[in-house]
Short mmCIF file of C-alpha atoms in Angstrom, two decimals:
data_model
loop_
_atom_site.label_atom_id
_atom_site.label_comp_id
_atom_site.label_asym_id
_atom_site.label_seq_id
_atom_site.Cartn_x
_atom_site.Cartn_y
_atom_site.Cartn_z
CA MET A 1019 75.26 -11.35 96.54
CA ASP A 1020 74.96 -14.42 98.49
CA ASN A 1021 71.81 -14.25 99.94
CA TRP A 1022 68.27 -14.53 98.11
CA GLU A 1023 66.85 -12.40 100.31
CA GLU A 1024 69.01 -9.67 98.97
CA VAL A 1025 68.66 -9.94 95.29
CA THR A 1026 65.03 -10.74 95.02
CA PRO A 1027 63.13 -7.76 93.87
CA TYR A 1028 60.01 -8.54 96.40
CA PRO A 1029 60.99 -10.74 98.80
CA ALA A 1030 57.81 -10.82 100.64
CA ILE A 1031 55.45 -10.93 97.85
CA SER A 1032 52.41 -10.01 100.60
CA TYR A 1033 51.68 -13.87 100.18
CA VAL A 1034 48.16 -12.81 100.55
CA ASP A 1035 47.91 -12.67 96.81
CA PHE A 1036 46.29 -16.07 96.16
CA VAL A 1037 42.15 -14.92 95.28
CA SER A 1038 39.78 -16.98 96.48
CA VAL A 1039 36.23 -16.46 94.54
CA ASP A 1040 33.42 -18.23 96.42
CA LYS A 1041 31.62 -20.68 94.14
CA ASP A 1042 28.36 -19.34 94.60
CA VAL A 1043 29.69 -15.46 93.78
CA THR A 1044 28.48 -14.87 90.29
CA VAL A 1045 30.56 -12.34 87.99
CA CYS A 1046 28.06 -9.46 85.72
CA GLY A 1047 29.01 -7.53 83.35
CA GLU A 1048 32.39 -7.52 81.03
CA VAL A 1049 35.43 -8.81 83.25
CA THR A 1050 38.42 -6.71 82.35
CA ASP A 1051 42.13 -6.99 83.91
CA ALA A 1052 40.87 -4.85 87.21
CA ASP A 1053 38.45 -7.81 88.39
CA ILE A 1054 41.36 -10.46 88.54
CA VAL A 1055 43.57 -7.95 90.52
CA ALA A 1056 42.90 -8.44 94.60
CA LYS A 1057 44.27 -9.59 97.41
CA VAL A 1058 43.31 -12.16 100.28
CA LEU A 1059 44.08 -11.65 103.94
CA SER A 1060 46.37 -14.52 104.78
CA ASN A 1061 44.61 -15.52 107.70
CA ASN A 1062 40.98 -16.29 105.40
CA ILE A 1063 43.11 -19.02 103.85
CA GLN A 1064 42.07 -22.39 105.79
CA ALA A 1065 42.40 -25.76 104.88
CA GLU A 1066 39.87 -28.38 105.04
CA ASP A 1067 40.07 -30.18 108.88
CA GLY A 1068 41.64 -33.58 108.42
CA ALA A 1069 44.18 -31.97 105.89
CA SER A 1070 47.77 -33.63 105.58
CA ASP A 1071 50.43 -31.80 107.46
CA ASP A 1072 52.96 -33.15 104.84
CA VAL A 1073 51.79 -30.95 101.67
CA GLU A 1074 54.31 -32.38 99.47
CA ASP A 1075 53.60 -35.83 100.02
CA ASN A 1076 49.72 -34.83 99.64
CA SER A 1077 48.13 -36.38 96.35
CA SER A 1078 44.46 -35.63 97.25
CA ILE A 1079 42.59 -32.60 96.24
CA VAL A 1080 42.00 -30.53 99.20
CA GLN A 1081 38.92 -28.04 99.17
CA LYS A 1082 38.93 -25.07 101.00
CA ARG A 1083 36.07 -23.90 103.86
CA PRO A 1084 33.71 -21.33 102.18
CA ILE A 1085 35.49 -17.96 102.92
CA LEU A 1086 35.20 -13.82 102.97
CA SER A 1087 37.85 -12.82 100.26
CA VAL A 1088 38.92 -8.57 101.10
CA ALA A 1089 39.34 -7.77 97.62
CA GLU A 1090 41.14 -4.31 96.19
CA VAL A 1091 41.89 -2.81 92.70
CA MET A 1092 46.19 -1.73 92.69
CA ASP A 1093 46.81 0.59 90.09
CA HIS A 1094 49.01 0.14 87.31
CA ILE A 1095 48.84 -3.40 87.68
CA GLN A 1096 47.75 -6.11 85.07
CA ALA A 1097 47.66 -9.57 84.09
CA LEU A 1098 51.00 -10.75 83.26
CA ARG A 1099 49.54 -12.14 79.91
CA ARG A 1100 48.25 -9.27 79.18
CA PHE A 1101 51.69 -7.66 80.37
CA PHE A 1102 53.36 -10.09 77.53
CA GLU A 1103 51.24 -9.38 75.28
CA SER A 1104 51.80 -5.69 75.00
CA SER A 1105 55.41 -6.06 75.40
CA ASN A 1106 55.37 -7.69 72.01
CA ASN A 1107 53.78 -4.79 70.60
CA VAL A 1108 55.70 -1.77 71.53
CA GLU A 1109 56.10 0.72 69.05
CA GLY A 1110 55.88 -2.28 66.94
CA VAL A 1111 58.76 -3.75 68.09
CA ALA A 1112 58.94 -6.69 70.52
CA HIS A 1113 60.78 -5.82 74.11
CA THR A 1114 62.42 -8.83 75.14
CA LEU A 1115 62.49 -9.24 79.27
CA THR A 1116 66.11 -9.94 80.16
CA THR A 1117 66.83 -13.83 81.47
CA GLN A 1118 67.28 -12.12 84.97
CA GLU A 1119 64.32 -10.76 84.97
CA VAL A 1120 62.57 -13.81 83.58
CA VAL A 1121 63.97 -15.75 86.61
CA GLY A 1122 63.10 -13.02 89.12
CA MET A 1123 59.46 -13.31 87.94
CA ALA A 1124 59.72 -17.16 88.05
CA LEU A 1125 61.07 -17.26 91.88
CA GLN A 1126 58.34 -14.91 93.19
CA ILE A 1127 55.71 -16.97 91.77
CA ILE A 1128 57.39 -20.22 93.44
CA GLN A 1129 57.22 -17.92 96.95
CA GLY A 1130 53.70 -17.71 96.37
CA MET A 1131 52.77 -21.17 95.36
CA GLN A 1132 55.01 -22.40 98.39
CA PHE A 1133 52.52 -20.49 100.52
CA LEU A 1134 49.31 -21.84 98.74
CA HIS A 1135 50.55 -25.35 99.45
CA LYS A 1136 51.50 -24.84 103.02
CA LYS A 1137 47.89 -23.68 103.31
CA HIS A 1138 47.37 -26.96 101.53
CA LEU A 1139 45.92 -25.26 98.70
CA LEU A 1140 46.18 -26.51 95.24
CA HIS A 1141 46.05 -23.98 92.37
CA ARG A 1142 45.25 -26.57 89.20
CA ASP A 1143 45.43 -23.67 86.99
CA LEU A 1144 48.53 -22.21 87.37
CA ALA A 1145 49.90 -19.68 83.91
CA THR A 1146 50.66 -16.49 83.14
CA ARG A 1147 47.28 -15.66 82.30
CA ASN A 1148 46.29 -16.06 86.23
CA CYS A 1149 49.50 -13.76 87.73
CA VAL A 1150 49.41 -10.15 87.72
CA VAL A 1151 52.36 -7.86 87.40
CA ASP A 1152 53.04 -4.35 88.45
CA PRO A 1153 55.46 -1.99 86.48
CA GLU A 1154 58.52 -2.87 89.08
CA PHE A 1155 57.59 -6.77 88.28
CA HIS A 1156 56.76 -7.82 90.99
CA VAL A 1157 54.65 -10.82 90.48
CA ARG A 1158 51.36 -11.96 92.38
CA ILE A 1159 49.47 -15.28 92.12
CA THR A 1160 45.75 -14.72 91.13
CA GLU A 1161 43.00 -17.90 91.53
CA GLN A 1162 41.49 -19.00 88.52
CA ALA A 1163 38.09 -18.27 88.16
CA LEU A 1164 37.93 -15.15 86.60
CA ALA A 1165 40.63 -16.15 84.09
CA ARG A 1166 38.29 -18.17 82.01
CA ASP A 1167 36.58 -15.25 81.43
CA LEU A 1168 39.47 -12.70 80.28
CA PHE A 1169 41.14 -16.16 78.27
CA PRO A 1170 38.11 -18.65 76.87
CA ALA A 1171 40.31 -19.90 74.19
CA ASP A 1172 42.87 -21.24 76.92
CA TYR A 1173 40.03 -23.75 78.10
CA HIS A 1174 38.59 -26.41 76.44
CA CYS A 1175 35.64 -28.87 77.20
CA LEU A 1176 36.54 -32.88 76.47
CA GLY A 1177 33.37 -34.48 75.43
CA ASP A 1178 31.95 -33.22 78.47
CA ASN A 1179 30.65 -30.02 80.31
CA PHE A 1180 33.78 -28.97 81.92
CA ASN A 1181 36.00 -26.00 81.16
CA ARG A 1182 39.89 -27.15 81.45
CA PRO A 1183 43.28 -25.77 80.65
CA VAL A 1184 44.11 -28.42 78.95
CA LYS A 1185 47.58 -27.50 78.01
CA TRP A 1186 48.54 -26.23 80.98
CA LEU A 1187 47.57 -29.53 82.84
CA ALA A 1188 49.66 -32.52 83.91
CA ILE A 1189 49.14 -35.94 82.13
CA GLU A 1190 47.27 -37.03 85.03
CA SER A 1191 45.04 -34.63 85.73
CA LEU A 1192 44.01 -34.79 81.71
CA VAL A 1193 43.37 -38.67 82.17
CA HIS A 1194 42.61 -39.06 85.42
CA ASN A 1195 41.44 -35.80 86.57
CA THR A 1196 44.03 -35.99 89.42
CA PHE A 1197 45.21 -33.08 90.98
CA SER A 1198 48.59 -32.69 93.64
CA THR A 1199 51.12 -30.57 94.53
CA VAL A 1200 53.20 -31.60 91.88
CA SER A 1201 50.59 -31.24 89.03
CA ASP A 1202 50.82 -27.48 89.78
CA VAL A 1203 54.69 -27.97 89.58
CA TRP A 1204 53.84 -29.22 85.90
CA SER A 1205 51.91 -26.66 85.25
CA TYR A 1206 54.68 -24.37 86.53
CA GLY A 1207 57.01 -25.71 84.05
CA VAL A 1208 54.15 -24.10 81.22
CA LEU A 1209 54.42 -20.90 82.95
CA LEU A 1210 57.78 -20.65 82.46
CA TRP A 1211 57.78 -21.97 79.30
CA GLU A 1212 55.66 -18.48 78.76
CA LEU A 1213 57.54 -16.25 80.44
CA THR A 1214 60.43 -16.88 78.22
CA THR A 1215 58.52 -16.59 74.83
CA LEU A 1216 56.42 -13.74 75.66
CA ALA A 1217 53.02 -15.74 76.41
CA GLN A 1218 52.81 -17.57 73.23
CA GLN A 1219 49.67 -20.47 73.33
CA PRO A 1220 51.61 -23.91 74.12
CA TYR A 1221 51.02 -26.59 72.16
CA VAL A 1222 49.41 -24.28 69.58
CA GLU A 1223 49.39 -26.91 66.65
CA ILE A 1224 47.91 -30.11 68.41
CA ASP A 1225 44.33 -30.41 69.11
CA PRO A 1226 42.75 -30.35 72.29
CA PHE A 1227 41.85 -33.95 71.99
CA GLU A 1228 44.89 -34.85 71.05
CA MET A 1229 47.08 -33.79 74.07
CA ALA A 1230 46.86 -36.83 76.42
CA ALA A 1231 47.86 -39.05 73.76
CA TYR A 1232 50.34 -36.61 72.75
CA LEU A 1233 51.85 -36.13 76.18
CA ARG A 1234 51.91 -40.19 76.70
CA ASP A 1235 53.87 -40.39 73.77
CA GLY A 1236 56.74 -38.71 75.59
CA TYR A 1237 56.38 -35.34 73.45
CA ARG A 1238 56.80 -32.13 75.34
CA LEU A 1239 57.08 -28.20 74.88
CA SER A 1240 60.16 -27.33 72.71
CA GLN A 1241 63.56 -25.52 73.79
CA PRO A 1242 62.21 -21.76 73.21
CA ILE A 1243 64.86 -19.42 70.91
CA ASN A 1244 67.27 -17.79 73.11
CA CYS A 1245 66.55 -19.85 76.23
CA PRO A 1246 69.29 -20.77 78.36
CA ASP A 1247 69.81 -24.81 78.41
CA GLU A 1248 69.69 -24.30 82.33
CA LEU A 1249 66.26 -22.99 82.43
CA PHE A 1250 64.66 -25.14 79.84
CA ALA A 1251 66.36 -28.12 81.87
CA VAL A 1252 64.09 -26.97 84.88
CA MET A 1253 61.17 -27.13 82.38
CA ALA A 1254 61.66 -30.26 81.76
CA TYR A 1255 61.92 -31.65 85.14
CA CYS A 1256 58.85 -30.35 86.00
CA TRP A 1257 57.15 -32.25 82.83
CA ALA A 1258 58.04 -35.49 84.03
CA MET A 1259 56.07 -38.30 83.19
CA SER A 1260 55.67 -40.01 86.61
CA PRO A 1261 54.77 -37.65 89.73
CA ASP A 1262 56.97 -38.86 92.06
CA ASP A 1263 59.83 -38.10 89.62
CA ARG A 1264 58.81 -34.39 89.48
CA PRO A 1265 60.54 -31.28 91.70
CA THR A 1266 59.00 -29.85 94.44
CA PHE A 1267 58.52 -26.16 94.44
CA SER A 1268 61.40 -25.80 97.43
CA GLN A 1269 63.88 -27.82 94.68
CA LEU A 1270 62.75 -25.78 91.63
CA GLN A 1271 63.40 -22.80 93.96
CA ILE A 1272 67.33 -23.85 94.78
CA CYS A 1273 67.58 -24.51 91.12
CA LEU A 1274 66.85 -20.99 90.15
CA GLN A 1275 68.30 -19.61 92.83
CA ASP A 1276 71.46 -20.58 91.99
CA PHE A 1277 70.93 -19.61 88.65
CA TYR A 1278 69.72 -16.34 89.28
CA LYS A 1279 72.93 -15.76 91.72
CA GLN A 1280 75.06 -16.84 88.09
CA LEU A 1281 73.46 -14.03 86.32
CA THR A 1282 74.02 -11.26 88.65
CA LYS A 1283 77.79 -12.16 88.37
CA TYR A 1284 77.56 -10.65 84.78
CA VAL A 1285 75.49 -7.68 85.30
#
């Protein structure tokens, strides 16, 4: 098939799946996967006055106005991280996704991130724990607040009181607390690595306090077993030291669409 619209498993992906949780809202009781499965109407997501129209060149952190979120729990949907954990334990045998399925998920996540950036929103915590998936592999992006309760081991304080997803953050986010559209791209590269490893922990042997120095020295995640060279090249592209050298999500979309079409030729 020549058109991506014809091969994507869920072309629209609703575009309303970024969950915005007001900072004053307190979640009480035990947090479950159902708590992070929610949808927000797209016209409830608004950018701050004065935000740059050229979002790809906007390096500042764009805050959201307080908005009301409309949440609905959807049956048979779970955190993408949980999905991979359960896939690793299907009757004691790991269930491996096809490369085509992985790339299909990756493209859906790109679509969601493009929508957020067009609305002048940064995610700042893109990872499998902050996506949800249904049985047909339709993937949606969620907001990060509740994932901190579901996956506390993914967050660390580096000598302060701020919990951050250290091993998913771009080097400039770790060192200077600077976030941009291309720091989201860095995190997307780590998410791609998660997709190809069934959500293994990145940099598992590196102490969180050593991560900045480790990245500054040029070290990155290694190529997963059975990960095609083309897909790993996309990950490495996301982890360029200089933010200016990283791709935009539009560029990533083109790369992965081309790769997806190559894969469909052999199905």
